[in-house]
Each structure stands twice: as structure tokens, then as C-alpha cells.
mmCIF file of C-alpha atoms in Angstrom:
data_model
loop_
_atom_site.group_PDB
_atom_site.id
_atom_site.type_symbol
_atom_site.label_atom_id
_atom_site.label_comp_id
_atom_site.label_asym_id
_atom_site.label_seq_id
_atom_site.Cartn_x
_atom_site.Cartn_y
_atom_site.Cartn_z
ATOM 1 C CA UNK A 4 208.819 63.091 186.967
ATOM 2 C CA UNK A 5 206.425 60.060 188.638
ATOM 3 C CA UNK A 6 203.839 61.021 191.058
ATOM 4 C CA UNK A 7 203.731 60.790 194.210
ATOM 5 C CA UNK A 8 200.150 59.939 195.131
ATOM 6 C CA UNK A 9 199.127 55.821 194.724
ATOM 7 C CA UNK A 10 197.245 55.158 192.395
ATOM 8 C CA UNK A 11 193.486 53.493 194.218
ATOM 9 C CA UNK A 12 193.568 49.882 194.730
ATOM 10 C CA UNK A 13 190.814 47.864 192.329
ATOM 11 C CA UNK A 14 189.088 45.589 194.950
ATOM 12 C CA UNK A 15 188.137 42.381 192.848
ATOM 13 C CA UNK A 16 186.366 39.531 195.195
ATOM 14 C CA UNK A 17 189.267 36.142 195.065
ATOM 15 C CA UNK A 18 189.022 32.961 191.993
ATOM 16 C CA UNK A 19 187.296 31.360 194.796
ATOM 17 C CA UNK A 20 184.087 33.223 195.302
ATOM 18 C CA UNK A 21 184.174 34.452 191.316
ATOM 19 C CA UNK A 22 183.836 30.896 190.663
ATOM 20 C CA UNK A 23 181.452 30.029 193.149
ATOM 21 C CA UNK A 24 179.612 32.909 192.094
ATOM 22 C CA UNK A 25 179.562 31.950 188.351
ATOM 23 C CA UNK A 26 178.725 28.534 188.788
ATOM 24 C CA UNK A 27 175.737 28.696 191.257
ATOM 25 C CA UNK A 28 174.677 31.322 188.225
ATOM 26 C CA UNK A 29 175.035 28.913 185.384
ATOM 27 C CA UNK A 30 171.877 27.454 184.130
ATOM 28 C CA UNK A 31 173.576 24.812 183.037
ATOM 29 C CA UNK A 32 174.623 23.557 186.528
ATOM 30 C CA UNK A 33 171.572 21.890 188.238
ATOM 31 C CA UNK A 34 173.729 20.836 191.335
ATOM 32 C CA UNK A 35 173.556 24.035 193.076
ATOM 33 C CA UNK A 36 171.012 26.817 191.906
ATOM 34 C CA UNK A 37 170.022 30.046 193.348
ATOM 35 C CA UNK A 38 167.136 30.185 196.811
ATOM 36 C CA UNK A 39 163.820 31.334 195.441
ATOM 37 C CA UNK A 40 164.542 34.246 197.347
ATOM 38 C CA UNK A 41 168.235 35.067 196.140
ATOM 39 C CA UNK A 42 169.953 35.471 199.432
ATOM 40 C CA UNK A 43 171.323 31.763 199.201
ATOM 41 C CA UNK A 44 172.298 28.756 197.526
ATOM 42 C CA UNK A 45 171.408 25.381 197.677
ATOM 43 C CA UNK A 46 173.137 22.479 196.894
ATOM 44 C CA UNK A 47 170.651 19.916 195.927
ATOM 45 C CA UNK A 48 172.941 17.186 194.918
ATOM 46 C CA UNK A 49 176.212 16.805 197.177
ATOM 47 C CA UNK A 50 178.324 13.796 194.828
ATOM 48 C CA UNK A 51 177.194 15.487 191.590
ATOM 49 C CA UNK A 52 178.618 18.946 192.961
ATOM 50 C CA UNK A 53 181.455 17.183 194.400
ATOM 51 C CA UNK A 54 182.523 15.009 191.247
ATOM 52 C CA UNK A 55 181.571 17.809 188.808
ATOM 53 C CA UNK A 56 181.168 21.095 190.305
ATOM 54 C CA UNK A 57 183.605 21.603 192.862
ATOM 55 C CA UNK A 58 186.836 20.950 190.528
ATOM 56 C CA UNK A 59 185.834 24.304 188.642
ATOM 57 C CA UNK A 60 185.580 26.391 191.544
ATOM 58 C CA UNK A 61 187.862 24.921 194.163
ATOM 59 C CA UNK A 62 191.975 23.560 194.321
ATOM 60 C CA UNK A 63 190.251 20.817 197.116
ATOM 61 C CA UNK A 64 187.787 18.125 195.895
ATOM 62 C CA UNK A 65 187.015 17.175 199.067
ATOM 63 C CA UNK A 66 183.315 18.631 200.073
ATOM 64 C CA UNK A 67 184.196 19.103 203.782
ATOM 65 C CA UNK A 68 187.320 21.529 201.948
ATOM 66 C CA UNK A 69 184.781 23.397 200.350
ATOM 67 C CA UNK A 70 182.600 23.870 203.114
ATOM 68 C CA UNK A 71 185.814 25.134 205.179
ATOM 69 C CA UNK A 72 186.167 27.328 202.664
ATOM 70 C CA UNK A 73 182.452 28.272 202.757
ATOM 71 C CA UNK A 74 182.828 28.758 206.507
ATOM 72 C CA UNK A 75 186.446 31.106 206.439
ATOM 73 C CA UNK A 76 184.536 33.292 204.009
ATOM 74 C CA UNK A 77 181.748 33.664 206.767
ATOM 75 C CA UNK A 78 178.951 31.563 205.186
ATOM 76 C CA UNK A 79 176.547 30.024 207.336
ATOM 77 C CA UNK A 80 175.026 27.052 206.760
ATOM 78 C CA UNK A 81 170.911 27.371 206.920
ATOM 79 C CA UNK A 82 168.774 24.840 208.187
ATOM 80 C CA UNK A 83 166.511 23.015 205.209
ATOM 81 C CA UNK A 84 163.360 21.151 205.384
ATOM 82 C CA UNK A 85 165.051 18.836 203.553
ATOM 83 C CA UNK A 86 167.919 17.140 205.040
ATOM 84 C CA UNK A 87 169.598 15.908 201.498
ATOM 85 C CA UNK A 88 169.314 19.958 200.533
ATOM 86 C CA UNK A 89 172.444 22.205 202.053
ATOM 87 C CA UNK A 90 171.478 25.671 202.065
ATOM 88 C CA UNK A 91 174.420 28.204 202.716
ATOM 89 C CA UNK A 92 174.203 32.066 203.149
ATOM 90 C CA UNK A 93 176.369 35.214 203.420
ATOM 91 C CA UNK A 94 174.986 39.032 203.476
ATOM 92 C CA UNK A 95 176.949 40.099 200.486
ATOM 93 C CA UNK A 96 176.574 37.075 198.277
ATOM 94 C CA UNK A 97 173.349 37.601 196.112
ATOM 95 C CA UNK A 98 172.075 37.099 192.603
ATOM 96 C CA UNK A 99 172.593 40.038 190.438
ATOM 97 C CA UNK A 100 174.777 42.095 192.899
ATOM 98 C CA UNK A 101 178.431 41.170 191.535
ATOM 99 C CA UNK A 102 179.555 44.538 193.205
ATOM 100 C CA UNK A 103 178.771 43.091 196.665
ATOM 101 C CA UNK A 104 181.218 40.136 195.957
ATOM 102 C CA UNK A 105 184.313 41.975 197.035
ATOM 103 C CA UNK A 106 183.088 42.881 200.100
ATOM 104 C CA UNK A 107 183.892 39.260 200.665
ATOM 105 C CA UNK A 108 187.195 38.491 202.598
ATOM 106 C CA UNK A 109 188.764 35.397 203.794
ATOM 107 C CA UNK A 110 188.646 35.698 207.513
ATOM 108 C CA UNK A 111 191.920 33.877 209.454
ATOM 109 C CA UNK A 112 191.173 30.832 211.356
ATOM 110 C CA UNK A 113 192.397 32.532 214.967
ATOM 111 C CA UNK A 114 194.502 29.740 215.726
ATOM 112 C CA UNK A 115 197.469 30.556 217.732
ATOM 113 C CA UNK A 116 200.200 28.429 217.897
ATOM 114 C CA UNK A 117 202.003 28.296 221.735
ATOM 115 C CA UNK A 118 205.519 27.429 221.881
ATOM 116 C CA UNK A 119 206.276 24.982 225.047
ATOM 117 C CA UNK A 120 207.501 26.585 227.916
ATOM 118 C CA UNK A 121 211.220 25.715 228.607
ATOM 119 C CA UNK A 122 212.648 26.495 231.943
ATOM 120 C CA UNK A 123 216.177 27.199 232.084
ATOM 121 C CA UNK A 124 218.828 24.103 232.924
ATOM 122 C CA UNK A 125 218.893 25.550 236.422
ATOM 123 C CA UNK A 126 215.636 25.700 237.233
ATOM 124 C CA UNK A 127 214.702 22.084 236.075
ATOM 125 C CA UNK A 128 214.146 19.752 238.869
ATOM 126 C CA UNK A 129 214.663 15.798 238.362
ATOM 127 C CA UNK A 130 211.564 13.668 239.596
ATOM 128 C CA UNK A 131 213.504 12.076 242.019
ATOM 129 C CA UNK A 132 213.952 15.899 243.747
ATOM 130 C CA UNK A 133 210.384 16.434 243.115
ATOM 131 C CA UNK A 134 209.390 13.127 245.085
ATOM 132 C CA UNK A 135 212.068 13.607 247.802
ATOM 133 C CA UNK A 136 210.083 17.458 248.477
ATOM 134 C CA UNK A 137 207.160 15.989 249.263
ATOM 135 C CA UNK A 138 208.833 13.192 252.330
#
């Protein structure tokens, strides 16, 4: 006979952030590295990321894709001394605490699509009735 309780659900953080995660950690990768302090990352050089980086983590190639991405996970972009330097932050992203990464969710963009308003056949006026209302 099966059980009746579920069995828990495994959070694991999504192939995005994994990625992101694995490649800002990669010593190998000198495009984007760690902050000194570990809260962050910094992307140090945008078309070397973009070209060589970005394929591995993301399906876009496009930088201002990733940095949509970036945002609908609730990164924030930090402001750098150095203009050519994009910093980016988010509480739960941080070296050496993997476990923190699936306390990242993709947030929805809040968008509501609004159907046009259609007035019945009967209640449509012509703009020649409209006109003649006002004389």
C-alpha cells in the first residue's frame, strides 16, 4: 500500500543562477570575479563576458538579456567608482554560501495585460451622432 503523506520538495536554486554562480566562482574566468567583500560581483570586462561568458550561463547572448535576468531575480545594480566596472548584488547570493542560492526566485514582471473595452452594438454611437449632440 503507497503512502499517503508527500514526500518534501528538494529546493535546488534554477540552471540560471547555478551557472552564474559557478562561473563568477571559476578562477579561470577573469571577466567577472567575486567583490573583495563577497556580497557582489563585478563584471570587469562587458564584450569578454558577453562573447565568452554569458553563452555558459544564459539561453540570451544579448547583455541587456542578462541583466533582465539579473534584475527579475532581484539583483541590483551597485554604483562603481569605475564606470567600465558593473557591480551587481542580491542578499542571498554570496561566496561560499551555495545553500543561500535557492532562496533565489524569479520574481514575475507584474505586467498586466488589459483587454479593450467593447461596448455592445447598441450602445455604439457613430461620430456623426456624436457631433450632431453637441449642435
Amino acid at each position: 500500500m503507497q503512502s499517503l503523506t508527500k514526500e518534501p520538495k528538494i529546493e535546488t536554486p534554477s540552471k540560471f543562477i547555478i551557472r552564474l554562480y559557478a562561473a563568477i566562482d571559476d578562477p579561470n574566468v577573469t571577466s567577472v570575479i567575486w567583490s573583495r567583500h563577497e556580497t557582489s560581483f563585478l563584471i570587469l570586462d562587458k564584450e569578454h563576458f558577453q562573447h565568452h561568458v554569458l553563452p555558459m550561463i544564459s539561453k540570451t547572448t544579448e547583455f541587456s538579456g542578462f541583466i533582465r535576468q539579473l534584475n527579475a531575480y532581484g539583483f541590483k545594480k551597485r554604483n562603481n567608482i569605475d564606470p567600465s566596472v558593473r557591480e551587481y548584488a542580491h542578499p542571498n547570493f554570496i561566496k561560499n554560501r551555495f545553500d543561500l542560492l535557492t532562496k533565489l526566485s524569479r520574481r514575475s514582471t507584474g505586467i498586466v495585460k488589459i483587454r479593450e473595452c467593447r461596448l455592445p452594438e447598441q450602445h455604439k454611437i457613430s461620430e456623426r451622432e456624436q457631433f450632431q449632440a453637441y449642435v
